[in-house]
mmCIF file of C-alpha atoms in Angstrom:
data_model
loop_
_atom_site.group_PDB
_atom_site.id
_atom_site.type_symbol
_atom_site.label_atom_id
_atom_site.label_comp_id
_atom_site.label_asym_id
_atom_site.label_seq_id
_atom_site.Cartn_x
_atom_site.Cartn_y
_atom_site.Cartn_z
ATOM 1 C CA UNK A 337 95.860 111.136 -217.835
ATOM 2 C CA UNK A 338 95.780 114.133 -218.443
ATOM 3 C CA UNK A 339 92.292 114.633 -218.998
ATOM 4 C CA UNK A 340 91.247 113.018 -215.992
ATOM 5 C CA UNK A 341 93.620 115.200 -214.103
ATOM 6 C CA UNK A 342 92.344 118.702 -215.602
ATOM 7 C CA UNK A 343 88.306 116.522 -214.887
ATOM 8 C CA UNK A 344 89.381 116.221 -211.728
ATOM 9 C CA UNK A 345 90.710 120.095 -211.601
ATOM 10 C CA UNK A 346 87.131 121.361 -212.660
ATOM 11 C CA UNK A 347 84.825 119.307 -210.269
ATOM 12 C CA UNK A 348 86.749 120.838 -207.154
ATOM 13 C CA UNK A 349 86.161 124.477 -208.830
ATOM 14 C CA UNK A 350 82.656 123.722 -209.353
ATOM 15 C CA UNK A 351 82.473 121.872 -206.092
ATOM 16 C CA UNK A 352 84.150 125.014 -204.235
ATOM 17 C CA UNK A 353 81.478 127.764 -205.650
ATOM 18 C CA UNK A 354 78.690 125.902 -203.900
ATOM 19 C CA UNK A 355 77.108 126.948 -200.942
ATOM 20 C CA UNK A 356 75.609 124.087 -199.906
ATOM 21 C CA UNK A 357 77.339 120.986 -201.311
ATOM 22 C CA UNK A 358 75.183 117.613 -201.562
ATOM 23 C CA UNK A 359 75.857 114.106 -199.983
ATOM 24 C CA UNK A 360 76.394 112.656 -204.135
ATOM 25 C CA UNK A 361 78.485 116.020 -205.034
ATOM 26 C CA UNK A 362 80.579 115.684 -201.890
ATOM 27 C CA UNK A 363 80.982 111.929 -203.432
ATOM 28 C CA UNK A 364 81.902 112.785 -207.325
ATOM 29 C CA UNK A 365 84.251 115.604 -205.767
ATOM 30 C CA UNK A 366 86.430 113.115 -203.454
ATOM 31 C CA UNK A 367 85.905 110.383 -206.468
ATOM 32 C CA UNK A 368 87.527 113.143 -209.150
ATOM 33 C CA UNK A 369 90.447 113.069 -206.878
ATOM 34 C CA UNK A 370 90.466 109.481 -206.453
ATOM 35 C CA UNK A 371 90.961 108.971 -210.344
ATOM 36 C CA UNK A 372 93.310 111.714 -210.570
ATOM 37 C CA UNK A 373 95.653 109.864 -208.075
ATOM 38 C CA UNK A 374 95.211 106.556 -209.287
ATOM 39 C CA UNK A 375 96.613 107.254 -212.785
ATOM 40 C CA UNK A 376 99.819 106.396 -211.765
ATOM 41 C CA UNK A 377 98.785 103.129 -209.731
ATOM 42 C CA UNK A 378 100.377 100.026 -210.986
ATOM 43 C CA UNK A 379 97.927 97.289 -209.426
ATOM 44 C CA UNK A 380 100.997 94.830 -209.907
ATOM 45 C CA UNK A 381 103.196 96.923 -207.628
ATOM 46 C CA UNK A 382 101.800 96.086 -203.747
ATOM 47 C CA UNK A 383 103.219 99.825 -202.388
ATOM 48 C CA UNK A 384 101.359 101.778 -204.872
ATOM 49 C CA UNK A 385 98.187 100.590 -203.070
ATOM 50 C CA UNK A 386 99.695 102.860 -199.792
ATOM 51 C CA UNK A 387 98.702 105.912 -202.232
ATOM 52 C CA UNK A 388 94.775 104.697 -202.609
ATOM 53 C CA UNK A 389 93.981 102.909 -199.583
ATOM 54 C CA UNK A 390 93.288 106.294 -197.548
ATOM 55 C CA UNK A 391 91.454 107.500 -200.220
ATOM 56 C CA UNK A 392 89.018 104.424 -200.975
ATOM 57 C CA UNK A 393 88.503 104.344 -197.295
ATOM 58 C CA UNK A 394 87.321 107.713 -197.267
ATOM 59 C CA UNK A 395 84.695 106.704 -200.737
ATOM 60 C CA UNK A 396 83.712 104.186 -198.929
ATOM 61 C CA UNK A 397 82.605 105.883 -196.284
ATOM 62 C CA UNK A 398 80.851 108.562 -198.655
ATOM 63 C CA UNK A 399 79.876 105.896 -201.098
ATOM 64 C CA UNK A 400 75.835 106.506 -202.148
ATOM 65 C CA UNK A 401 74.239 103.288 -201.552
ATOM 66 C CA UNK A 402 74.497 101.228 -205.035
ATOM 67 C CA UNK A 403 78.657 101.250 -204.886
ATOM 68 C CA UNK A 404 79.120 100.843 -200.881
ATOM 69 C CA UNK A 405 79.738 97.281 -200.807
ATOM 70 C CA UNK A 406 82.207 97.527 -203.764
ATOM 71 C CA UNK A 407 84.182 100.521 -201.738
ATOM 72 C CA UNK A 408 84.159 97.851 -199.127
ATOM 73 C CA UNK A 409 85.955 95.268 -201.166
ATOM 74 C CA UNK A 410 88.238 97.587 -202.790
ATOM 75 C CA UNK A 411 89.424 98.953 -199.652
ATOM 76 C CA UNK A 412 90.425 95.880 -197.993
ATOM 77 C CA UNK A 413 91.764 94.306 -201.051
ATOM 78 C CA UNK A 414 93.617 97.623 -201.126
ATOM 79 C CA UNK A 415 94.776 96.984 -197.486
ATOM 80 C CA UNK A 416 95.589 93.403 -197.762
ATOM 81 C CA UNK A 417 97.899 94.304 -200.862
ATOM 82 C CA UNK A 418 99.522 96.843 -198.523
ATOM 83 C CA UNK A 419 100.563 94.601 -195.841
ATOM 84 C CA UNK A 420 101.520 91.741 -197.807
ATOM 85 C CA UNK A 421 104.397 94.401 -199.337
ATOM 86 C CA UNK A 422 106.309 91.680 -201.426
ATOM 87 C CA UNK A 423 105.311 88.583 -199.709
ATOM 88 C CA UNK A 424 105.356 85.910 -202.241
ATOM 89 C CA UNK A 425 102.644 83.552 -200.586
ATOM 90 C CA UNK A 426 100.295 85.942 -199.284
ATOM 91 C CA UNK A 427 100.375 87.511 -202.747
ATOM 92 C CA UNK A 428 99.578 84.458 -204.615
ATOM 93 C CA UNK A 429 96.708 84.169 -201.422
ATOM 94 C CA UNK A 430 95.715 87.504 -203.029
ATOM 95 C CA UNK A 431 95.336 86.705 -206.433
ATOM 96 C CA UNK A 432 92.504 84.652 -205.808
ATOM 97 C CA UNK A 433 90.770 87.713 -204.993
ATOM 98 C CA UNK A 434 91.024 89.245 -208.081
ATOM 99 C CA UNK A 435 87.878 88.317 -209.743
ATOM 100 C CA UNK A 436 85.577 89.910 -207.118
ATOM 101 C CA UNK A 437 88.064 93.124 -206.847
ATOM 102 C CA UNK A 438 87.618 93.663 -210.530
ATOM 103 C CA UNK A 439 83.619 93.117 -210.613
ATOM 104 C CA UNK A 440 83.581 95.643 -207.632
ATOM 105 C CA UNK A 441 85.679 98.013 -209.258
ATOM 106 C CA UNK A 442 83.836 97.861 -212.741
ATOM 107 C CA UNK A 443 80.719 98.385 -211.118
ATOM 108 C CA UNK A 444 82.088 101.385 -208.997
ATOM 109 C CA UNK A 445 83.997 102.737 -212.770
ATOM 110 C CA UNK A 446 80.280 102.431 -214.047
ATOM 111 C CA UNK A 447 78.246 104.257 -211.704
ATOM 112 C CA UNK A 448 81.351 107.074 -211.842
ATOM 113 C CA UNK A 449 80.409 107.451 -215.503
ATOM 114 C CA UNK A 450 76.622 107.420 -215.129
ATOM 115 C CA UNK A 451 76.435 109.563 -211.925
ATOM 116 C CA UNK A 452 79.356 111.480 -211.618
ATOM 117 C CA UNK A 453 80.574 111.564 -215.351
ATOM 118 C CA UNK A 454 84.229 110.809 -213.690
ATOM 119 C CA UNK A 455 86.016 107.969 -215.593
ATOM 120 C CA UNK A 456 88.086 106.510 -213.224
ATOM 121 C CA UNK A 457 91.448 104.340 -214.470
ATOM 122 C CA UNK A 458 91.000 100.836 -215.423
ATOM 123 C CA UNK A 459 92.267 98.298 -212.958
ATOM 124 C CA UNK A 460 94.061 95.061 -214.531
#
């Protein structure tokens, strides 16, 4: 957590010396942030999604190409979560989701590694 945190910490410093940042820099800076936020995300607890869902709007938007789609999914399964606060049924309607949430945000967590060399907190 901690590491992800101080990650997160030296990206923006780097990021802020820049003149000219790029369109993928831009990216691994708002995505360093992302993970440093998420940390304390319980994906079990519907309200904690409140604390991502501006953020993974934003990455989606910023997204390069490869991840966009996944964003996308995250996003509105981020959303959905939101809005269905404790709602029992529209939870379980949720659930059902899960499998293509997770593949989206593995695939996201893997091109953070590769491209940005930002690991990003698991999502269970």
């Amino acid at each position: 957590m901690r590491r992800t945190a101080g990650l997160a910490a030296t990206i923006v410093i780097a990021a802020a010396g820049l003149t000219a940042c790029t369109e993928e820099q831009a990216y691994c800076v708002d995505l360093a942030g992302f993970a440093a936020a998420a940390t304390n995300v319980d994906p079990q607890v519907p309200a904690d999604y409140a604390k991502l869902l501006e953020d993974a709007k934003k990455l989606q938007d910023s997204a390069p190409a490869e991840v966009k789609d996944d964003w996308k999914v995250v996003a509105a399964f981020a959303e959905k979560a939101q809005k269905a606060g404790k709602n029992e049924v529209e939870l379980a309607r949720l659930s059902k989701q899960l499998g293509a949430v997770t593949t989206a945000y593995k695939a996201i967590a893997t091109q953070a590694k590769d491209s940005c060399k930002v690991d990003i907190p698991k999502f269970n």
